[in-house]
XYZ file of N, CA and C in Angstrom:
786
model
N 0.826 -1.208 0.000
C 0.000 0.000 0.000
C 0.863 1.262 0.000
N 1.857 1.304 0.929
C 2.698 2.489 1.060
C 3.522 2.739 -0.193
N 4.002 1.651 -0.829
C 4.844 1.793 -2.011
C 4.039 2.247 -3.221
N 2.719 2.045 -3.197
C 1.882 2.374 -4.344
C 1.338 3.801 -4.300
N 1.646 4.538 -3.234
C 1.168 5.907 -3.127
C 1.933 6.811 -4.086
N 1.206 7.653 -4.776
C 1.834 8.592 -5.710
C 2.523 9.720 -4.934
N 1.930 10.107 -3.820
C 2.443 11.204 -3.005
C 3.107 10.638 -1.759
N 4.165 11.290 -1.320
C 4.883 10.881 -0.119
C 3.918 10.816 1.066
N 4.033 9.790 1.893
C 3.086 9.536 2.982
C 2.793 10.744 3.878
N 3.807 11.475 4.356
C 3.505 12.619 5.228
C 2.582 13.640 4.572
N 2.781 13.894 3.296
C 1.930 14.871 2.609
C 0.533 14.309 2.347
N 0.467 13.023 2.060
C -0.836 12.391 1.924
C -1.596 12.506 3.243
N -0.881 12.313 4.346
C -1.493 12.451 5.659
C -1.978 13.867 5.917
N -1.199 14.865 5.490
C -1.600 16.268 5.646
C -2.895 16.540 4.892
N -2.989 16.042 3.655
C -4.193 16.256 2.862
C -5.403 15.566 3.497
N -5.185 14.381 4.049
C -6.292 13.649 4.696
C -6.794 14.408 5.927
N -5.876 14.967 6.706
C -6.282 15.747 7.886
C -7.088 16.970 7.464
N -6.638 17.631 6.410
C -7.362 18.819 5.943
C -8.760 18.444 5.449
N -8.877 17.318 4.762
C -10.195 16.849 4.339
C -11.080 16.560 5.545
N -10.493 16.009 6.594
C -11.248 15.753 7.826
C -11.734 17.067 8.435
N -10.872 18.093 8.443
C -11.257 19.401 8.976
C -12.387 20.021 8.160
N -12.334 19.859 6.852
C -13.416 20.350 5.995
C -14.719 19.645 6.336
N -14.643 18.336 6.574
C -15.834 17.571 6.948
C -16.436 18.099 8.249
N -15.579 18.384 9.230
C -16.057 18.914 10.510
C -16.755 20.255 10.324
N -16.185 21.119 9.479
C -16.785 22.439 9.253
C -18.147 22.323 8.584
N -18.322 21.336 7.687
C -19.620 21.107 7.062
C -20.635 20.591 8.078
N -20.198 19.680 8.922
C -21.098 19.074 9.909
C -21.604 20.118 10.908
N -20.750 21.071 11.258
C -21.142 22.101 12.222
C -21.994 23.206 11.598
N -22.098 23.209 10.286
C -22.918 24.205 9.601
C -24.387 23.786 9.643
N -25.241 24.629 10.182
C -26.647 24.295 10.365
C -27.466 24.374 9.067
N -26.861 24.837 8.003
C -27.594 25.017 6.743
C -27.715 23.732 5.927
N -27.056 22.658 6.372
C -27.077 21.415 5.608
C -27.954 20.375 6.294
N -28.543 19.504 5.485
C -29.433 18.476 6.008
C -28.653 17.358 6.679
N -29.369 16.604 7.499
C -28.747 15.540 8.280
C -28.142 14.457 7.392
N -28.841 14.105 6.315
C -28.346 13.069 5.412
C -27.020 13.490 4.790
N -26.962 14.747 4.362
C -25.722 15.264 3.769
C -24.592 15.260 4.790
N -24.899 15.652 6.033
C -23.886 15.673 7.084
C -23.383 14.260 7.387
N -24.287 13.271 7.324
C -23.894 11.882 7.572
C -22.912 11.398 6.515
N -23.163 11.771 5.267
C -22.267 11.386 4.173
C -20.902 12.053 4.358
N -20.936 13.333 4.712
C -19.698 14.076 4.940
C -18.921 13.478 6.115
N -19.651 13.060 7.170
C -19.004 12.452 8.331
C -18.283 11.165 7.944
N -18.924 10.348 7.128
C -18.295 9.110 6.664
C -17.044 9.404 5.847
N -17.116 10.453 5.034
C -15.951 10.854 4.236
C -14.786 11.268 5.136
N -15.111 12.056 6.172
C -14.077 12.496 7.101
C -13.462 11.339 7.863
N -14.292 10.401 8.308
C -13.792 9.228 9.030
C -12.932 8.348 8.129
N -13.298 8.269 6.851
C -12.485 7.502 5.904
C -11.083 8.080 5.814
N -10.982 9.402 5.785
C -9.669 10.049 5.725
C -8.845 9.748 6.970
N -9.512 9.732 8.124
C -8.811 9.421 9.369
C -8.295 7.983 9.347
N -9.155 7.057 8.945
C -8.761 5.649 8.870
C -7.607 5.468 7.890
N -7.659 6.196 6.779
C -6.618 6.059 5.757
C -5.260 6.510 6.276
N -5.248 7.514 7.163
C -3.987 7.964 7.761
C -3.323 6.823 8.523
N -4.143 6.042 9.235
C -3.611 4.908 9.992
C -3.199 3.770 9.058
N -3.912 3.617 7.955
C -3.578 2.551 7.006
C -2.197 2.774 6.395
N -1.901 4.024 6.026
C -0.613 4.316 5.397
C 0.480 4.569 6.435
N 0.106 4.538 7.721
C 1.059 4.707 8.818
C 1.839 6.021 8.710
N 1.115 7.111 8.458
C 1.740 8.438 8.454
C 1.820 8.911 9.904
N 2.937 8.623 10.557
C 3.040 8.800 12.006
C 2.893 10.256 12.453
N 3.554 11.167 11.759
C 3.442 12.563 12.154
C 2.039 13.084 11.914
N 1.384 12.586 10.871
C 0.002 12.987 10.598
C -0.915 12.504 11.718
N -0.662 11.305 12.226
C -1.457 10.770 13.325
C -1.278 11.631 14.574
N -0.021 11.986 14.868
C 0.255 12.839 16.028
C -0.379 14.212 15.848
N -0.231 14.786 14.644
C -0.800 16.106 14.365
C -2.319 16.090 14.494
N -2.937 15.019 13.998
C -4.387 14.900 14.087
C -4.839 14.893 15.541
N -4.132 14.136 16.388
C -4.487 14.094 17.804
C -4.369 15.451 18.466
N -3.268 16.164 18.176
C -3.055 17.490 18.770
C -4.106 18.474 18.268
N -4.421 18.423 16.979
C -5.411 19.331 16.398
C -6.789 19.094 17.012
N -7.169 17.829 17.190
C -8.472 17.519 17.797
C -8.536 18.070 19.220
N -7.452 17.898 19.988
C -7.408 18.427 21.345
C -7.524 19.955 21.344
N -6.855 20.606 20.395
C -6.921 22.069 20.286
C -8.308 22.534 19.862
N -8.962 21.773 18.995
C -10.300 22.133 18.541
C -11.314 22.028 19.682
N -11.113 21.045 20.552
C -11.992 20.942 21.724
C -11.855 22.192 22.593
N -10.613 22.622 22.833
C -10.388 23.859 23.569
C -10.951 25.065 22.836
N -10.879 25.039 21.513
C -11.431 26.118 20.685
C -12.935 26.258 20.902
N -13.634 25.133 20.976
C -15.086 25.166 21.183
C -15.425 25.722 22.561
N -14.629 25.366 23.561
C -14.849 25.938 24.893
C -14.663 27.451 24.860
N -13.664 27.890 24.084
C -13.346 29.317 24.029
C -14.441 30.124 23.333
N -14.917 29.646 22.179
C -15.940 30.404 21.450
C -17.288 30.375 22.164
N -17.500 29.392 23.034
C -18.741 29.313 23.803
C -18.615 29.974 25.169
N -17.499 30.703 25.365
C -17.267 31.465 26.595
C -17.286 30.591 27.849
N -16.837 29.357 27.710
C -16.752 28.454 28.871
C -15.349 28.555 29.453
N -15.057 29.691 30.073
C -13.701 29.972 30.528
C -13.237 29.008 31.621
N -14.111 28.678 32.558
C -13.736 27.773 33.643
C -13.432 26.375 33.103
N -14.269 25.923 32.184
C -14.047 24.606 31.583
C -12.752 24.613 30.784
N -12.495 25.708 30.073
C -11.280 25.824 29.264
C -10.035 25.777 30.136
N -10.072 26.467 31.277
C -8.928 26.461 32.198
C -8.680 25.052 32.718
N -9.745 24.350 33.115
C -9.598 22.980 33.601
C -9.087 22.046 32.523
N -9.613 22.219 31.321
C -9.187 21.393 30.182
C -7.716 21.629 29.865
N -7.298 22.891 29.887
C -5.897 23.233 29.620
C -4.984 22.646 30.683
N -5.418 22.682 31.938
C -4.613 22.125 33.026
C -4.422 20.617 32.853
N -5.481 19.941 32.424
C -5.396 18.497 32.184
C -4.411 18.202 31.063
N -4.480 18.976 29.966
C -3.574 18.772 28.832
C -2.120 19.006 29.231
N -1.893 20.044 30.032
C -0.529 20.334 30.480
C -0.005 19.187 31.342
N -0.851 18.652 32.210
C -0.448 17.535 33.070
C -0.097 16.305 32.245
N -0.927 16.015 31.237
C -0.662 14.871 30.366
C 0.632 15.070 29.588
N 0.854 16.296 29.126
C 2.071 16.602 28.374
C 3.312 16.415 29.231
N 3.251 16.879 30.480
C 4.379 16.709 31.394
C 4.650 15.235 31.640
N 3.579 14.468 31.806
C 3.732 13.029 32.036
C 4.408 12.354 30.844
N 3.887 12.658 29.649
C 4.425 12.021 28.448
C 5.855 12.452 28.168
N 6.146 13.729 28.390
C 7.462 14.254 28.049
C 8.537 14.012 29.082
N 8.154 13.845 30.355
C 9.166 13.740 31.404
C 9.116 12.440 32.188
N 7.959 11.819 32.261
C 7.818 10.637 33.110
C 7.765 9.348 32.305
N 6.966 9.333 31.223
C 6.871 8.135 30.404
C 8.237 7.817 29.795
N 8.809 6.639 30.050
C 10.190 6.349 29.626
C 10.397 6.346 28.123
N 9.438 5.848 27.366
C 9.609 5.741 25.920
C 9.566 7.117 25.250
N 8.538 7.890 25.588
C 8.407 9.219 24.980
C 9.497 10.145 25.519
N 9.834 10.001 26.784
C 10.887 10.824 27.375
C 12.211 10.615 26.647
N 12.502 9.363 26.294
C 13.734 9.054 25.567
C 13.747 9.713 24.199
N 12.583 9.678 23.512
C 12.492 10.298 22.186
C 12.683 11.809 22.280
N 12.077 12.427 23.303
C 12.205 13.880 23.483
C 13.654 14.257 23.763
N 14.317 13.488 24.634
C 15.716 13.767 24.955
C 16.613 13.596 23.740
N 16.271 12.625 22.873
C 17.055 12.408 21.652
C 16.994 13.626 20.751
N 15.788 14.184 20.616
C 15.607 15.352 19.750
C 16.298 16.572 20.336
N 16.111 16.803 21.646
C 16.661 17.998 22.280
C 18.186 17.951 22.383
N 18.735 16.766 22.641
C 20.182 16.645 22.787
C 20.892 16.563 21.447
N 20.166 16.097 20.420
C 20.765 15.961 19.099
C 21.679 14.774 18.972
N 21.559 13.806 19.852
C 22.405 12.613 19.787
C 21.807 11.577 18.850
N 22.624 11.014 17.982
C 22.144 9.971 17.080
C 22.687 8.621 17.503
N 22.151 7.602 16.866
C 22.682 6.263 17.057
C 23.927 6.080 16.197
N 24.535 4.920 16.292
C 25.696 4.622 15.453
C 25.249 4.465 14.005
N 25.956 5.150 13.113
C 25.572 5.108 11.697
C 26.528 4.234 10.888
N 27.258 3.379 11.587
C 28.195 2.504 10.893
C 27.448 1.578 9.928
N 26.324 1.054 10.413
C 25.514 0.154 9.589
C 24.048 0.539 9.749
N 23.320 0.418 8.685
C 21.891 0.741 8.748
C 21.133 -0.447 9.319
N 20.428 -0.242 10.406
C 19.653 -1.297 11.048
C 18.257 -0.752 11.292
N 17.271 -1.297 10.614
C 15.908 -0.800 10.711
C 15.337 -0.917 12.120
N 15.908 -1.805 12.936
C 15.428 -1.945 14.303
C 15.894 -0.776 15.173
N 16.986 -0.150 14.787
C 17.548 0.936 15.568
C 17.340 2.292 14.917
N 17.444 2.337 13.615
C 17.359 3.600 12.892
C 15.935 3.797 12.383
N 15.178 4.616 13.066
C 13.798 4.889 12.651
C 13.698 6.303 12.110
N 12.473 6.710 11.766
C 12.286 8.016 11.128
C 12.706 9.162 12.035
N 12.560 8.993 13.352
C 12.976 10.050 14.277
C 14.489 10.212 14.262
N 15.200 9.088 14.352
C 16.662 9.153 14.365
C 17.214 9.691 13.046
N 16.557 9.329 11.938
C 16.982 9.848 10.642
C 16.839 11.363 10.605
N 15.746 11.854 11.151
C 15.518 13.300 11.150
C 16.483 14.015 12.087
N 16.841 13.378 13.183
C 17.786 13.996 14.105
C 19.113 14.288 13.394
N 19.569 13.354 12.564
C 20.806 13.581 11.812
C 20.636 14.735 10.827
N 19.491 14.779 10.150
C 19.228 15.871 9.196
C 19.218 17.215 9.923
N 18.586 17.249 11.095
C 18.525 18.491 11.863
C 19.909 18.881 12.385
N 20.696 17.884 12.790
C 22.043 18.179 13.279
C 22.918 18.775 12.187
N 22.834 18.203 10.988
C 23.611 18.744 9.870
C 23.140 20.147 9.521
N 21.842 20.374 9.621
C 21.298 21.712 9.351
C 21.843 22.711 10.363
N 21.912 22.303 11.636
C 22.429 23.197 12.675
C 23.916 23.482 12.471
N 24.662 22.473 12.006
C 26.092 22.673 11.738
C 26.300 23.689 10.624
N 25.460 23.610 9.590
C 25.553 24.576 8.490
C 25.219 25.978 8.988
N 24.223 26.086 9.854
C 23.815 27.396 10.384
C 24.948 28.054 11.180
N 25.749 27.240 11.855
C 26.810 27.771 12.708
C 28.016 28.268 11.917
N 28.121 27.878 10.659
C 29.282 28.256 9.849
C 29.036 29.555 9.077
N 30.048 30.424 9.044
C 30.053 31.625 8.194
C 28.815 32.502 8.372
N 28.341 32.603 9.599
C 27.189 33.469 9.911
C 25.925 33.081 9.123
N 25.806 31.804 8.768
C 24.604 31.367 8.053
C 23.341 31.511 8.910
N 23.508 31.481 10.234
C 22.343 31.650 11.112
C 21.754 33.056 10.972
N 22.572 33.991 10.508
C 22.124 35.380 10.377
C 21.668 35.703 8.954
N 22.496 35.361 7.978
C 22.202 35.764 6.594
C 21.723 34.592 5.735
N 21.820 33.362 6.245
C 21.416 32.200 5.466
C 22.519 31.726 4.535
N 22.348 30.531 4.011
C 23.321 29.968 3.067
C 22.884 30.185 1.626
N 21.631 30.595 1.429
C 21.123 30.809 0.079
C 20.425 29.575 -0.460
N 19.393 29.775 -1.254
C 18.613 28.638 -1.771
C 19.429 27.744 -2.699
N 20.479 28.279 -3.298
C 21.272 27.467 -4.219
C 22.371 26.661 -3.561
N 22.781 27.061 -2.353
C 23.917 26.411 -1.694
C 23.524 25.552 -0.500
N 22.322 25.735 0.022
C 21.931 25.036 1.249
C 22.056 23.525 1.130
N 21.471 22.944 0.071
C 21.467 21.488 -0.043
C 22.868 20.921 -0.221
N 23.705 21.609 -0.977
C 25.079 21.112 -1.175
C 25.865 21.120 0.133
N 25.626 22.126 0.983
C 26.296 22.194 2.280
C 25.805 21.093 3.213
N 24.506 20.795 3.149
C 23.954 19.715 3.976
C 24.489 18.371 3.495
N 24.547 18.187 2.171
C 25.096 16.939 1.619
C 26.559 16.756 2.040
N 27.285 17.855 2.104
C 28.683 17.791 2.542
C 28.767 17.283 3.977
N 27.834 17.737 4.811
C 27.783 17.275 6.199
C 27.444 15.788 6.258
N 26.498 15.351 5.416
C 26.155 13.928 5.354
C 27.392 13.102 5.002
N 28.148 13.594 4.044
C 29.344 12.876 3.582
C 30.383 12.767 4.690
N 30.581 13.869 5.432
C 31.568 13.870 6.511
C 31.123 12.983 7.666
N 29.807 12.890 7.896
C 29.277 12.133 9.026
C 29.103 10.659 8.711
N 28.627 10.359 7.505
C 28.222 8.991 7.178
C 29.121 8.295 6.163
N 29.920 9.053 5.432
C 30.733 8.448 4.378
C 30.139 8.702 2.999
N 30.892 8.396 1.969
C 30.504 8.749 0.602
C 29.392 7.860 0.033
N 29.266 6.652 0.522
C 28.348 5.694 -0.103
C 27.051 5.506 0.675
N 26.708 6.430 1.530
C 25.497 6.287 2.332
C 24.260 6.701 1.541
N 23.108 6.106 1.889
C 21.874 6.412 1.150
C 21.408 7.846 1.361
N 21.898 8.503 2.409
C 21.554 9.912 2.619
C 22.040 10.752 1.441
N 23.238 10.467 0.968
C 23.785 11.210 -0.167
C 23.055 10.859 -1.454
N 22.669 9.612 -1.580
C 21.953 9.174 -2.780
C 20.628 9.910 -2.936
N 19.927 10.093 -1.818
C 18.627 10.769 -1.871
C 18.728 12.275 -1.652
N 19.872 12.743 -1.170
C 20.090 14.174 -0.935
C 18.938 14.784 -0.122
N 18.769 14.277 1.083
C 17.640 14.680 1.928
C 17.721 16.146 2.327
N 16.593 16.834 2.265
C 16.519 18.198 2.780
C 16.401 18.141 4.306
N 16.388 19.287 5.012
C 16.379 19.257 6.489
C 15.156 18.586 7.110
N 14.094 18.404 6.356
C 12.856 17.826 6.901
C 12.366 18.628 8.110
N 12.446 19.925 7.980
C 11.916 20.841 8.981
C 11.720 22.191 8.290
N 10.488 22.644 8.238
C 10.169 23.871 7.522
C 10.925 25.067 8.081
N 11.055 25.140 9.387
C 11.684 26.290 10.025
C 13.195 26.313 9.767
N 13.831 25.153 9.865
C 15.262 25.075 9.566
C 15.536 25.378 8.098
N 14.662 24.876 7.213
C 14.845 25.100 5.779
C 14.792 26.579 5.428
N 13.774 27.278 5.934
C 13.642 28.710 5.672
C 14.802 29.479 6.286
N 15.206 29.068 7.480
C 16.335 29.723 8.160
C 17.607 29.559 7.346
N 17.862 28.347 6.861
C 19.058 28.087 6.054
C 19.023 28.853 4.738
N 17.864 28.886 4.109
C 17.751 29.507 2.784
C 17.790 31.025 2.829
N 17.116 31.618 3.818
C 16.914 33.070 3.798
C 17.452 33.793 5.029
N 18.015 33.062 5.965
C 18.576 33.702 7.137
C 17.541 33.993 8.209
N 17.984 34.723 9.235
C 17.131 35.028 10.377
C 15.923 35.873 9.968
N 16.108 36.746 8.998
C 15.007 37.589 8.535
C 13.874 36.744 7.959
N 14.228 35.771 7.132
C 13.218 34.900 6.541
C 12.489 34.075 7.586
N 13.236 33.589 8.590
C 12.617 32.802 9.653
C 11.621 33.642 10.447
N 12.011 34.869 10.774
C 11.116 35.756 11.525
C 9.864 36.093 10.718
N 10.024 36.290 9.417
C 8.862 36.561 8.565
C 7.923 35.355 8.523
N 8.501 34.154 8.451
C 7.681 32.943 8.459
C 6.888 32.842 9.755
N 7.559 33.054 10.882
C 6.882 32.990 12.177
C 5.804 34.059 12.288
N 6.069 35.233 11.705
C 5.092 36.327 11.718
C 3.844 35.936 10.917
N 4.043 35.342 9.747
C 2.923 34.914 8.908
C 2.094 33.839 9.603
N 2.779 32.859 10.176
C 2.072 31.777 10.867
C 1.334 32.301 12.092
N 1.990 33.187 12.837
C 1.349 33.764 14.013
C 0.141 34.606 13.641
N 0.283 35.400 12.573
C -0.839 36.226 12.119
C -2.025 35.352 11.712
N -1.761 34.299 10.957
C -2.837 33.418 10.524
C -3.550 32.761 11.688
N -2.781 32.333 12.687
C -3.364 31.671 13.852
C -4.221 32.650 14.655
N -3.699 33.838 14.911
C -4.438 34.842 15.683
C -5.667 35.316 14.912
N -5.508 35.532 13.606
C -6.611 36.029 12.792
C -7.743 35.012 12.719
N -7.397 33.728 12.631
C -8.427 32.690 12.584
C -9.205 32.632 13.895
N -8.509 32.831 15.015
C -9.180 32.857 16.316
C -10.054 34.097 16.461
N -9.536 35.223 15.984
C -10.281 36.475 16.079
C -11.577 36.404 15.287
N -11.528 35.778 14.106
C -12.705 35.649 13.250
C -13.534 34.400 13.558
N -13.035 33.592 14.502
C -13.726 32.355 14.895
C -13.984 31.448 13.697
N -12.930 31.295 12.912
C -12.991 30.441 11.722
C -12.318 29.109 12.037
N -13.114 28.087 12.294
C -12.588 26.787 12.710
C -11.678 26.169 11.658
N -12.085 26.231 10.392
C -11.307 25.602 9.331
C -9.952 26.284 9.153
N -9.939 27.600 9.193
C -8.683 28.353 9.082
C -7.781 28.050 10.277
N -8.364 27.985 11.465
C -7.611 27.672 12.675
C -6.986 26.280 12.584
N -7.778 25.312 12.163
C -7.268 23.956 12.002
C -6.187 23.869 10.939
N -6.362 24.620 9.855
C -5.375 24.651 8.777
C -4.043 25.194 9.279
N -4.076 26.276 10.059
C -2.847 26.861 10.575
C -2.144 25.901 11.544
N -2.914 25.236 12.382
C -2.314 24.248 13.283
C -1.650 23.126 12.485
N -2.309 22.701 11.411
C -1.789 21.629 10.574
C -0.448 22.020 9.952
N -0.352 23.233 9.446
C 0.887 23.705 8.832
C 1.993 23.831 9.882
N 1.665 24.414 11.023
C 2.659 24.624 12.083
C 3.214 23.294 12.580
N 2.344 22.320 12.804
C 2.771 21.018 13.316
C 3.520 20.212 12.256
N 2.991 20.197 11.048
C 3.621 19.418 9.985
C 4.991 19.969 9.618
N 5.149 21.283 9.782
C 6.424 21.907 9.470
C 7.552 21.480 10.386
N 7.215 20.846 11.518
C 8.243 20.401 12.449
C 9.035 19.217 11.903
N 8.429 18.420 11.013
C 9.117 17.219 10.500
C 9.178 17.165 8.985
N 8.634 18.176 8.306
C 8.680 18.209 6.846
C 9.023 19.615 6.372
N 9.808 19.699 5.308
C 10.129 21.002 4.705
C 9.020 21.369 3.718
N 7.879 21.735 4.263
C 6.669 21.950 3.468
C 6.876 23.003 2.392
N 7.563 24.074 2.732
C 7.727 25.189 1.801
C 8.953 25.035 0.902
N 9.458 23.809 0.825
C 10.616 23.537 -0.027
C 10.256 22.624 -1.197
N 8.999 22.167 -1.224
C 8.543 21.263 -2.285
C 7.207 21.768 -2.834
N 6.946 21.467 -4.089
C 5.759 21.993 -4.755
C 4.460 21.570 -4.064
N 4.376 20.293 -3.661
C 3.133 19.801 -3.058
C 2.835 20.450 -1.719
N 3.842 21.079 -1.116
C 3.616 21.802 0.119
C 3.390 23.282 -0.115
N 4.178 23.868 -1.023
C 4.068 25.305 -1.311
C 2.694 25.648 -1.886
N 2.255 24.871 -2.866
C 0.958 25.130 -3.502
C -0.178 24.967 -2.494
N -0.102 23.931 -1.687
C -1.136 23.674 -0.679
C -1.242 24.839 0.291
N -0.106 25.282 0.826
C -0.125 26.378 1.798
C -0.549 27.696 1.154
N 0.082 28.054 0.041
C -0.191 29.351 -0.589
C -1.642 29.458 -1.042
N -2.171 28.398 -1.634
C -3.534 28.432 -2.181
C -4.571 28.620 -1.072
N -4.532 27.765 -0.066
C -5.563 27.823 0.976
C -5.349 28.981 1.943
N -4.103 29.342 2.209
C -3.852 30.493 3.078
C -4.397 31.762 2.430
N -4.210 31.887 1.118
C -4.721 33.059 0.407
C -6.235 33.091 0.424
N -6.862 31.942 0.198
C -8.338 31.877 0.195
C -8.889 32.271 1.565
N -8.343 31.696 2.629
C -8.832 32.007 3.974
C -8.625 33.468 4.306
N -7.454 34.009 3.986
C -7.139 35.406 4.331
C -8.025 36.374 3.572
N -8.162 36.189 2.257
C -8.965 37.087 1.441
C -10.448 36.992 1.788
N -10.901 35.791 2.070
C -12.301 35.592 2.420
C -12.643 36.295 3.723
N -11.731 36.243 4.694
C -11.984 36.888 5.961
C -11.961 38.403 5.827
N -11.058 38.928 5.000
C -10.949 40.376 4.855
C -12.153 40.950 4.123
N -12.787 40.137 3.289
C -13.955 40.629 2.565
C -15.241 40.442 3.359
């Protein structure tokens, strides 16, 4: 199933989540009949099930976080401040447990924060998973940022990938599959930072922050969910570095923004 997908699994997962969000927005609209809402609900559930079928792990995590945020969103728009405070406290407690107490998740968090990888002498699927692969990509990205003031002015869109590939070569050797595939940083924020410098990163954060605040101000559930999806997915994918991500973000962000302003 996974090998037969035309689109890379993480992006397929992003599209499925967005379709689910569209289904939710239709269901909450009182102008549609019950039969139509039932059909839309089945469509949305199919997208959720499909995410699990293709095992898009980050999409599954993003979906869970988005659903939790949407529940808090409903408390907020209904002026249930006390319930929202209690709900937020519960989420914070669960997050602390998962991030600091649960041994498995705690280990994964420490791996990401410390930047330590496993031994790359030999590729072992039991040890080298998607998280560890990304940690190496992020580490090489950070090494490039530290050289020649790239953290300030960037390395440029034409030189970033070659500098990252050079890091792969120095870390893993000339014949590693990382060089064969020439992996990008797999992080939207690192990619923009590397390409355009600190100015570009700040502009990206400004755009994302504006979209998130504006969606809350206008009480637009679909726009809010879309912004959460982009922010979360950008943590493990260079969304704005590939066509299937750039077109998706630019098209729908423009529609939501223009529609709200009018």
